[in-house]
Amino acid sequence: MEFKAGTENMKVNDSSQKSVLNVAKSGMTLIEVMLAVLIVSVGMVALLTATSQCLAIMKNAKNYQDVLWTLSTADAEHILYPTN
């Protein structure tokens, strides 16, 4: 193939042109990259939400356990006898 750039002639052989085209087509398109980022972002949000809910449940369970321990300690120290 011959290309004219101004007054100079430039020759490009077909094998180098094919390798340049293969390199240009080997990357990912912008849409593919944006879709991959979107999928990873949704996964991260779901993971953070689940972690946050798990921590809230663990905090409530600890508070409940502390209350039960406090009540059992109070029952041992101050016994309540039934009245009429």
PDB file of N, CA and C in Angstrom:
ATOM      1  N   MET A   1       0.842  -1.176   0.000  1.00  0.00           N
ATOM      2  CA  MET A   1       0.000   0.000   0.000  1.00  0.00           C
ATOM      3  C   MET A   1       0.886   1.237   0.000  1.00  0.00           C
ATOM      4  N   GLU A   2       0.426   2.252  -0.645  1.00  0.00           N
ATOM      5  CA  GLU A   2       1.168   3.500  -0.658  1.00  0.00           C
ATOM      6  C   GLU A   2       0.260   4.627  -0.200  1.00  0.00           C
ATOM      7  N   PHE A   3       0.807   5.480   0.649  1.00  0.00           N
ATOM      8  CA  PHE A   3       0.078   6.639   1.122  1.00  0.00           C
ATOM      9  C   PHE A   3       0.865   7.882   0.735  1.00  0.00           C
ATOM     10  N   LYS A   4       0.161   8.891   0.357  1.00  0.00           N
ATOM     11  CA  LYS A   4       0.829  10.138   0.033  1.00  0.00           C
ATOM     12  C   LYS A   4       0.552  11.136   1.145  1.00  0.00           C
ATOM     13  N   ALA A   5       1.601  11.604   1.766  1.00  0.00           N
ATOM     14  CA  ALA A   5       1.490  12.625   2.790  1.00  0.00           C
ATOM     15  C   ALA A   5       2.231  13.839   2.267  1.00  0.00           C
ATOM     16  N   GLY A   6       1.519  14.747   1.729  1.00  0.00           N
ATOM     17  CA  GLY A   6       2.156  15.915   1.117  1.00  0.00           C
ATOM     18  C   GLY A   6       2.824  15.496  -0.165  1.00  0.00           C
ATOM     19  N   THR A   7       4.114  15.709  -0.273  1.00  0.00           N
ATOM     20  CA  THR A   7       4.850  15.340  -1.485  1.00  0.00           C
ATOM     21  C   THR A   7       5.632  14.059  -1.309  1.00  0.00           C
ATOM     22  N   GLU A   8       5.649  13.495  -0.080  1.00  0.00           N
ATOM     23  CA  GLU A   8       6.436  12.294   0.174  1.00  0.00           C
ATOM     24  C   GLU A   8       5.574  11.046   0.012  1.00  0.00           C
ATOM     25  N   ASN A   9       6.152   9.966  -0.427  1.00  0.00           N
ATOM     26  CA  ASN A   9       5.471   8.672  -0.518  1.00  0.00           C
ATOM     27  C   ASN A   9       5.876   7.828   0.674  1.00  0.00           C
ATOM     28  N   MET A  10       4.894   7.224   1.351  1.00  0.00           N
ATOM     29  CA  MET A  10       5.179   6.352   2.491  1.00  0.00           C
ATOM     30  C   MET A  10       4.654   4.969   2.168  1.00  0.00           C
ATOM     31  N   LYS A  11       5.489   3.958   2.370  1.00  0.00           N
ATOM     32  CA  LYS A  11       5.084   2.575   2.107  1.00  0.00           C
ATOM     33  C   LYS A  11       4.885   1.858   3.433  1.00  0.00           C
ATOM     34  N   VAL A  12       3.779   1.117   3.541  1.00  0.00           N
ATOM     35  CA  VAL A  12       3.480   0.311   4.721  1.00  0.00           C
ATOM     36  C   VAL A  12       3.210  -1.097   4.237  1.00  0.00           C
ATOM     37  N   ASN A  13       3.919  -2.082   4.768  1.00  0.00           N
ATOM     38  CA  ASN A  13       3.644  -3.445   4.349  1.00  0.00           C
ATOM     39  C   ASN A  13       2.424  -3.985   5.104  1.00  0.00           C
ATOM     40  N   ASP A  14       1.773  -4.970   4.560  1.00  0.00           N
ATOM     41  CA  ASP A  14       0.511  -5.481   5.096  1.00  0.00           C
ATOM     42  C   ASP A  14       0.676  -6.143   6.456  1.00  0.00           C
ATOM     43  N   SER A  15       1.799  -6.784   6.738  1.00  0.00           N
ATOM     44  CA  SER A  15       1.962  -7.482   8.020  1.00  0.00           C
ATOM     45  C   SER A  15       2.012  -6.505   9.184  1.00  0.00           C
ATOM     46  N   SER A  16       2.680  -5.357   9.022  1.00  0.00           N
ATOM     47  CA  SER A  16       2.722  -4.394  10.126  1.00  0.00           C
ATOM     48  C   SER A  16       1.365  -3.733  10.313  1.00  0.00           C
ATOM     49  N   GLN A  17       0.629  -3.545   9.231  1.00  0.00           N
ATOM     50  CA  GLN A  17      -0.705  -2.944   9.346  1.00  0.00           C
ATOM     51  C   GLN A  17      -1.646  -3.899  10.078  1.00  0.00           C
ATOM     52  N   LYS A  18      -1.556  -5.197   9.824  1.00  0.00           N
ATOM     53  CA  LYS A  18      -2.401  -6.163  10.518  1.00  0.00           C
ATOM     54  C   LYS A  18      -2.065  -6.234  11.998  1.00  0.00           C
ATOM     55  N   SER A  19      -0.790  -6.166  12.345  1.00  0.00           N
ATOM     56  CA  SER A  19      -0.430  -6.220  13.753  1.00  0.00           C
ATOM     57  C   SER A  19      -0.908  -4.973  14.488  1.00  0.00           C
ATOM     58  N   VAL A  20      -0.883  -3.825  13.836  1.00  0.00           N
ATOM     59  CA  VAL A  20      -1.400  -2.607  14.456  1.00  0.00           C
ATOM     60  C   VAL A  20      -2.900  -2.720  14.676  1.00  0.00           C
ATOM     61  N   LEU A  21      -3.612  -3.296  13.729  1.00  0.00           N
ATOM     62  CA  LEU A  21      -5.057  -3.474  13.882  1.00  0.00           C
ATOM     63  C   LEU A  21      -5.374  -4.466  14.987  1.00  0.00           C
ATOM     64  N   ASN A  22      -4.598  -5.529  15.116  1.00  0.00           N
ATOM     65  CA  ASN A  22      -4.828  -6.513  16.181  1.00  0.00           C
ATOM     66  C   ASN A  22      -4.592  -5.901  17.555  1.00  0.00           C
ATOM     67  N   VAL A  23      -3.592  -5.074  17.689  1.00  0.00           N
ATOM     68  CA  VAL A  23      -3.325  -4.422  18.959  1.00  0.00           C
ATOM     69  C   VAL A  23      -4.457  -3.464  19.302  1.00  0.00           C
ATOM     70  N   ALA A  24      -4.982  -2.774  18.331  1.00  0.00           N
ATOM     71  CA  ALA A  24      -6.057  -1.816  18.570  1.00  0.00           C
ATOM     72  C   ALA A  24      -7.344  -2.524  18.974  1.00  0.00           C
ATOM     73  N   LYS A  25      -7.585  -3.719  18.506  1.00  0.00           N
ATOM     74  CA  LYS A  25      -8.822  -4.434  18.814  1.00  0.00           C
ATOM     75  C   LYS A  25      -8.701  -5.313  20.061  1.00  0.00           C
ATOM     76  N   SER A  26      -7.519  -5.437  20.637  1.00  0.00           N
ATOM     77  CA  SER A  26      -7.346  -6.348  21.759  1.00  0.00           C
ATOM     78  C   SER A  26      -7.805  -5.761  23.082  1.00  0.00           C
ATOM     79  N   GLY A  27      -8.018  -4.455  23.189  1.00  0.00           N
ATOM     80  CA  GLY A  27      -8.439  -3.820  24.434  1.00  0.00           C
ATOM     81  C   GLY A  27      -9.934  -3.917  24.661  1.00  0.00           C
ATOM     82  N   MET A  28     -10.366  -3.402  25.809  1.00  0.00           N
ATOM     83  CA  MET A  28     -11.793  -3.405  26.139  1.00  0.00           C
ATOM     84  C   MET A  28     -12.393  -2.058  25.749  1.00  0.00           C
ATOM     85  N   THR A  29     -13.652  -2.077  25.391  1.00  0.00           N
ATOM     86  CA  THR A  29     -14.320  -0.827  25.044  1.00  0.00           C
ATOM     87  C   THR A  29     -14.744  -0.110  26.319  1.00  0.00           C
ATOM     88  N   LEU A  30     -15.088   1.145  26.188  1.00  0.00           N
ATOM     89  CA  LEU A  30     -15.488   1.955  27.333  1.00  0.00           C
ATOM     90  C   LEU A  30     -16.759   1.397  27.971  1.00  0.00           C
ATOM     91  N   ILE A  31     -17.685   0.909  27.166  1.00  0.00           N
ATOM     92  CA  ILE A  31     -18.932   0.342  27.693  1.00  0.00           C
ATOM     93  C   ILE A  31     -18.637  -0.892  28.544  1.00  0.00           C
ATOM     94  N   GLU A  32     -17.726  -1.737  28.079  1.00  0.00           N
ATOM     95  CA  GLU A  32     -17.376  -2.935  28.847  1.00  0.00           C
ATOM     96  C   GLU A  32     -16.737  -2.573  30.179  1.00  0.00           C
ATOM     97  N   VAL A  33     -15.867  -1.576  30.169  1.00  0.00           N
ATOM     98  CA  VAL A  33     -15.217  -1.151  31.404  1.00  0.00           C
ATOM     99  C   VAL A  33     -16.239  -0.548  32.355  1.00  0.00           C
ATOM    100  N   MET A  34     -17.144   0.284  31.852  1.00  0.00           N
ATOM    101  CA  MET A  34     -18.162   0.902  32.700  1.00  0.00           C
ATOM    102  C   MET A  34     -19.099  -0.161  33.278  1.00  0.00           C
ATOM    103  N   LEU A  35     -19.435  -1.169  32.493  1.00  0.00           N
ATOM    104  CA  LEU A  35     -20.292  -2.251  32.975  1.00  0.00           C
ATOM    105  C   LEU A  35     -19.579  -3.053  34.071  1.00  0.00           C
ATOM    106  N   ALA A  36     -18.301  -3.307  33.894  1.00  0.00           N
ATOM    107  CA  ALA A  36     -17.537  -4.033  34.918  1.00  0.00           C
ATOM    108  C   ALA A  36     -17.460  -3.223  36.207  1.00  0.00           C
ATOM    109  N   VAL A  37     -17.236  -1.921  36.096  1.00  0.00           N
ATOM    110  CA  VAL A  37     -17.185  -1.066  37.284  1.00  0.00           C
ATOM    111  C   VAL A  37     -18.540  -1.034  37.977  1.00  0.00           C
ATOM    112  N   LEU A  38     -19.615  -0.995  37.210  1.00  0.00           N
ATOM    113  CA  LEU A  38     -20.966  -0.998  37.782  1.00  0.00           C
ATOM    114  C   LEU A  38     -21.228  -2.295  38.544  1.00  0.00           C
ATOM    115  N   ILE A  39     -20.858  -3.418  37.984  1.00  0.00           N
ATOM    116  CA  ILE A  39     -21.081  -4.710  38.637  1.00  0.00           C
ATOM    117  C   ILE A  39     -20.272  -4.797  39.932  1.00  0.00           C
ATOM    118  N   VAL A  40     -19.028  -4.369  39.891  1.00  0.00           N
ATOM    119  CA  VAL A  40     -18.196  -4.395  41.097  1.00  0.00           C
ATOM    120  C   VAL A  40     -18.763  -3.444  42.151  1.00  0.00           C
ATOM    121  N   SER A  41     -19.240  -2.282  41.734  1.00  0.00           N
ATOM    122  CA  SER A  41     -19.804  -1.312  42.684  1.00  0.00           C
ATOM    123  C   SER A  41     -21.053  -1.854  43.360  1.00  0.00           C
ATOM    124  N   VAL A  42     -21.928  -2.480  42.608  1.00  0.00           N
ATOM    125  CA  VAL A  42     -23.145  -3.056  43.190  1.00  0.00           C
ATOM    126  C   VAL A  42     -22.779  -4.157  44.183  1.00  0.00           C
ATOM    127  N   GLY A  43     -21.814  -4.967  43.848  1.00  0.00           N
ATOM    128  CA  GLY A  43     -21.361  -6.006  44.768  1.00  0.00           C
ATOM    129  C   GLY A  43     -20.783  -5.436  46.046  1.00  0.00           C
ATOM    130  N   MET A  44     -20.000  -4.372  45.921  1.00  0.00           N
ATOM    131  CA  MET A  44     -19.408  -3.741  47.113  1.00  0.00           C
ATOM    132  C   MET A  44     -20.488  -3.131  48.004  1.00  0.00           C
ATOM    133  N   VAL A  45     -21.491  -2.490  47.408  1.00  0.00           N
ATOM    134  CA  VAL A  45     -22.585  -1.904  48.195  1.00  0.00           C
ATOM    135  C   VAL A  45     -23.348  -2.996  48.926  1.00  0.00           C
ATOM    136  N   ALA A  46     -23.621  -4.097  48.243  1.00  0.00           N
ATOM    137  CA  ALA A  46     -24.331  -5.208  48.885  1.00  0.00           C
ATOM    138  C   ALA A  46     -23.515  -5.790  50.027  1.00  0.00           C
ATOM    139  N   LEU A  47     -22.213  -5.921  49.835  1.00  0.00           N
ATOM    140  CA  LEU A  47     -21.339  -6.452  50.880  1.00  0.00           C
ATOM    141  C   LEU A  47     -21.281  -5.519  52.084  1.00  0.00           C
ATOM    142  N   LEU A  48     -21.167  -4.228  51.852  1.00  0.00           N
ATOM    143  CA  LEU A  48     -21.127  -3.267  52.955  1.00  0.00           C
ATOM    144  C   LEU A  48     -22.453  -3.215  53.705  1.00  0.00           C
ATOM    145  N   THR A  49     -23.562  -3.311  52.994  1.00  0.00           N
ATOM    146  CA  THR A  49     -24.873  -3.326  53.639  1.00  0.00           C
ATOM    147  C   THR A  49     -25.028  -4.554  54.522  1.00  0.00           C
ATOM    148  N   ALA A  50     -24.644  -5.703  54.015  1.00  0.00           N
ATOM    149  CA  ALA A  50     -24.743  -6.936  54.794  1.00  0.00           C
ATOM    150  C   ALA A  50     -23.838  -6.876  56.025  1.00  0.00           C
ATOM    151  N   THR A  51     -22.645  -6.330  55.866  1.00  0.00           N
ATOM    152  CA  THR A  51     -21.728  -6.207  57.000  1.00  0.00           C
ATOM    153  C   THR A  51     -22.292  -5.278  58.062  1.00  0.00           C
ATOM    154  N   SER A  52     -22.875  -4.173  57.627  1.00  0.00           N
ATOM    155  CA  SER A  52     -23.458  -3.212  58.565  1.00  0.00           C
ATOM    156  C   SER A  52     -24.614  -3.839  59.348  1.00  0.00           C
ATOM    157  N   GLN A  53     -25.477  -4.567  58.661  1.00  0.00           N
ATOM    158  CA  GLN A  53     -26.596  -5.226  59.337  1.00  0.00           C
ATOM    159  C   GLN A  53     -26.101  -6.293  60.303  1.00  0.00           C
ATOM    160  N   CYS A  54     -25.077  -7.012  59.914  1.00  0.00           N
ATOM    161  CA  CYS A  54     -24.515  -8.048  60.796  1.00  0.00           C
ATOM    162  C   CYS A  54     -23.950  -7.424  62.061  1.00  0.00           C
ATOM    163  N   LEU A  55     -23.234  -6.316  61.923  1.00  0.00           N
ATOM    164  CA  LEU A  55     -22.690  -5.648  63.100  1.00  0.00           C
ATOM    165  C   LEU A  55     -23.786  -5.113  64.016  1.00  0.00           C
ATOM    166  N   ALA A  56     -24.876  -4.608  63.441  1.00  0.00           N
ATOM    167  CA  ALA A  56     -25.990  -4.116  64.256  1.00  0.00           C
ATOM    168  C   ALA A  56     -26.638  -5.259  65.035  1.00  0.00           C
ATOM    169  N   ILE A  57     -26.797  -6.406  64.399  1.00  0.00           N
ATOM    170  CA  ILE A  57     -27.384  -7.562  65.074  1.00  0.00           C
ATOM    171  C   ILE A  57     -26.464  -8.045  66.196  1.00  0.00           C
ATOM    172  N   MET A  58     -25.153  -8.048  65.937  1.00  0.00           N
ATOM    173  CA  MET A  58     -24.216  -8.487  66.982  1.00  0.00           C
ATOM    174  C   MET A  58     -24.229  -7.523  68.163  1.00  0.00           C
ATOM    175  N   LYS A  59     -24.375  -6.232  67.910  1.00  0.00           N
ATOM    176  CA  LYS A  59     -24.435  -5.258  69.004  1.00  0.00           C
ATOM    177  C   LYS A  59     -25.693  -5.471  69.837  1.00  0.00           C
ATOM    178  N   ASN A  60     -26.833  -5.711  69.178  1.00  0.00           N
ATOM    179  CA  ASN A  60     -28.076  -5.977  69.904  1.00  0.00           C
ATOM    180  C   ASN A  60     -27.980  -7.251  70.733  1.00  0.00           C
ATOM    181  N   ALA A  61     -27.345  -8.278  70.191  1.00  0.00           N
ATOM    182  CA  ALA A  61     -27.184  -9.527  70.928  1.00  0.00           C
ATOM    183  C   ALA A  61     -26.297  -9.329  72.157  1.00  0.00           C
ATOM    184  N   LYS A  62     -25.251  -8.522  72.031  1.00  0.00           N
ATOM    185  CA  LYS A  62     -24.383  -8.240  73.175  1.00  0.00           C
ATOM    186  C   LYS A  62     -25.149  -7.472  74.246  1.00  0.00           C
ATOM    187  N   ASN A  63     -25.933  -6.480  73.830  1.00  0.00           N
ATOM    188  CA  ASN A  63     -26.728  -5.725  74.804  1.00  0.00           C
ATOM    189  C   ASN A  63     -27.720  -6.643  75.532  1.00  0.00           C
ATOM    190  N   TYR A  64     -28.354  -7.535  74.792  1.00  0.00           N
ATOM    191  CA  TYR A  64     -29.305  -8.469  75.385  1.00  0.00           C
ATOM    192  C   TYR A  64     -28.595  -9.384  76.379  1.00  0.00           C
ATOM    193  N   GLN A  65     -27.424  -9.876  76.003  1.00  0.00           N
ATOM    194  CA  GLN A  65     -26.659 -10.748  76.890  1.00  0.00           C
ATOM    195  C   GLN A  65     -26.247 -10.001  78.162  1.00  0.00           C
ATOM    196  N   ASP A  66     -25.850  -8.736  78.027  1.00  0.00           N
ATOM    197  CA  ASP A  66     -25.481  -7.931  79.192  1.00  0.00           C
ATOM    198  C   ASP A  66     -26.673  -7.739  80.129  1.00  0.00           C
ATOM    199  N   VAL A  67     -27.847  -7.515  79.570  1.00  0.00           N
ATOM    200  CA  VAL A  67     -29.052  -7.342  80.393  1.00  0.00           C
ATOM    201  C   VAL A  67     -29.381  -8.636  81.131  1.00  0.00           C
ATOM    202  N   LEU A  68     -29.287  -9.770  80.440  1.00  0.00           N
ATOM    203  CA  LEU A  68     -29.563 -11.046  81.098  1.00  0.00           C
ATOM    204  C   LEU A  68     -28.569 -11.300  82.240  1.00  0.00           C
ATOM    205  N   TRP A  69     -27.305 -10.997  82.027  1.00  0.00           N
ATOM    206  CA  TRP A  69     -26.303 -11.191  83.075  1.00  0.00           C
ATOM    207  C   TRP A  69     -26.587 -10.279  84.268  1.00  0.00           C
ATOM    208  N   THR A  70     -26.949  -9.024  83.985  1.00  0.00           N
ATOM    209  CA  THR A  70     -27.256  -8.076  85.066  1.00  0.00           C
ATOM    210  C   THR A  70     -28.470  -8.543  85.865  1.00  0.00           C
ATOM    211  N   LEU A  71     -29.505  -9.034  85.184  1.00  0.00           N
ATOM    212  CA  LEU A  71     -30.694  -9.523  85.877  1.00  0.00           C
ATOM    213  C   LEU A  71     -30.385 -10.762  86.709  1.00  0.00           C
ATOM    214  N   SER A  72     -29.563 -11.646  86.191  1.00  0.00           N
ATOM    215  CA  SER A  72     -29.240 -12.844  86.960  1.00  0.00           C
ATOM    216  C   SER A  72     -28.410 -12.486  88.197  1.00  0.00           C
ATOM    217  N   THR A  73     -27.547 -11.508  88.080  1.00  0.00           N
ATOM    218  CA  THR A  73     -26.763 -11.054  89.225  1.00  0.00           C
ATOM    219  C   THR A  73     -27.666 -10.399  90.269  1.00  0.00           C
ATOM    220  N   ALA A  74     -28.599  -9.596  89.824  1.00  0.00           N
ATOM    221  CA  ALA A  74     -29.523  -8.927  90.751  1.00  0.00           C
ATOM    222  C   ALA A  74     -30.431  -9.946  91.431  1.00  0.00           C
ATOM    223  N   ASP A  75     -30.850 -10.980  90.718  1.00  0.00           N
ATOM    224  CA  ASP A  75     -31.702 -12.007  91.316  1.00  0.00           C
ATOM    225  C   ASP A  75     -30.954 -12.777  92.399  1.00  0.00           C
ATOM    226  N   ALA A  76     -29.672 -13.014  92.204  1.00  0.00           N
ATOM    227  CA  ALA A  76     -28.891 -13.758  93.185  1.00  0.00           C
ATOM    228  C   ALA A  76     -28.662 -12.918  94.447  1.00  0.00           C
ATOM    229  N   GLU A  77     -28.505 -11.624  94.295  1.00  0.00           N
ATOM    230  CA  GLU A  77     -28.225 -10.758  95.437  1.00  0.00           C
ATOM    231  C   GLU A  77     -29.488 -10.354  96.192  1.00  0.00           C
ATOM    232  N   HIS A  78     -30.568 -10.133  95.468  1.00  0.00           N
ATOM    233  CA  HIS A  78     -31.813  -9.663  96.079  1.00  0.00           C
ATOM    234  C   HIS A  78     -32.946 -10.605  95.700  1.00  0.00           C
ATOM    235  N   ILE A  79     -33.164 -11.604  96.529  1.00  0.00           N
ATOM    236  CA  ILE A  79     -34.179 -12.598  96.247  1.00  0.00           C
ATOM    237  C   ILE A  79     -35.553 -12.012  96.570  1.00  0.00           C
ATOM    238  N   LEU A  80     -36.475 -12.169  95.674  1.00  0.00           N
ATOM    239  CA  LEU A  80     -37.834 -11.698  95.871  1.00  0.00           C
ATOM    240  C   LEU A  80     -38.709 -12.865  96.328  1.00  0.00           C
ATOM    241  N   TYR A  81     -39.354 -12.702  97.470  1.00  0.00           N
ATOM    242  CA  TYR A  81     -40.252 -13.741  97.971  1.00  0.00           C
ATOM    243  C   TYR A  81     -41.676 -13.378  97.625  1.00  0.00           C
ATOM    244  N   PRO A  82     -42.433 -14.343  97.168  1.00  0.00           N
ATOM    245  CA  PRO A  82     -43.832 -14.049  96.829  1.00  0.00           C
ATOM    246  C   PRO A  82     -44.646 -13.695  98.073  1.00  0.00           C
ATOM    247  N   THR A  83     -45.543 -12.782  97.886  1.00  0.00           N
ATOM    248  CA  THR A  83     -46.437 -12.370  98.982  1.00  0.00           C
ATOM    249  C   THR A  83     -47.859 -12.735  98.598  1.00  0.00           C
ATOM    250  N   ASN A  84     -48.783 -12.411  99.477  1.00  0.00           N
ATOM    251  CA  ASN A  84     -50.182 -12.734  99.203  1.00  0.00           C
ATOM    252  C   ASN A  84     -50.622 -12.106  97.967  1.00  0.00           C
TER     253      ASN A  84
END
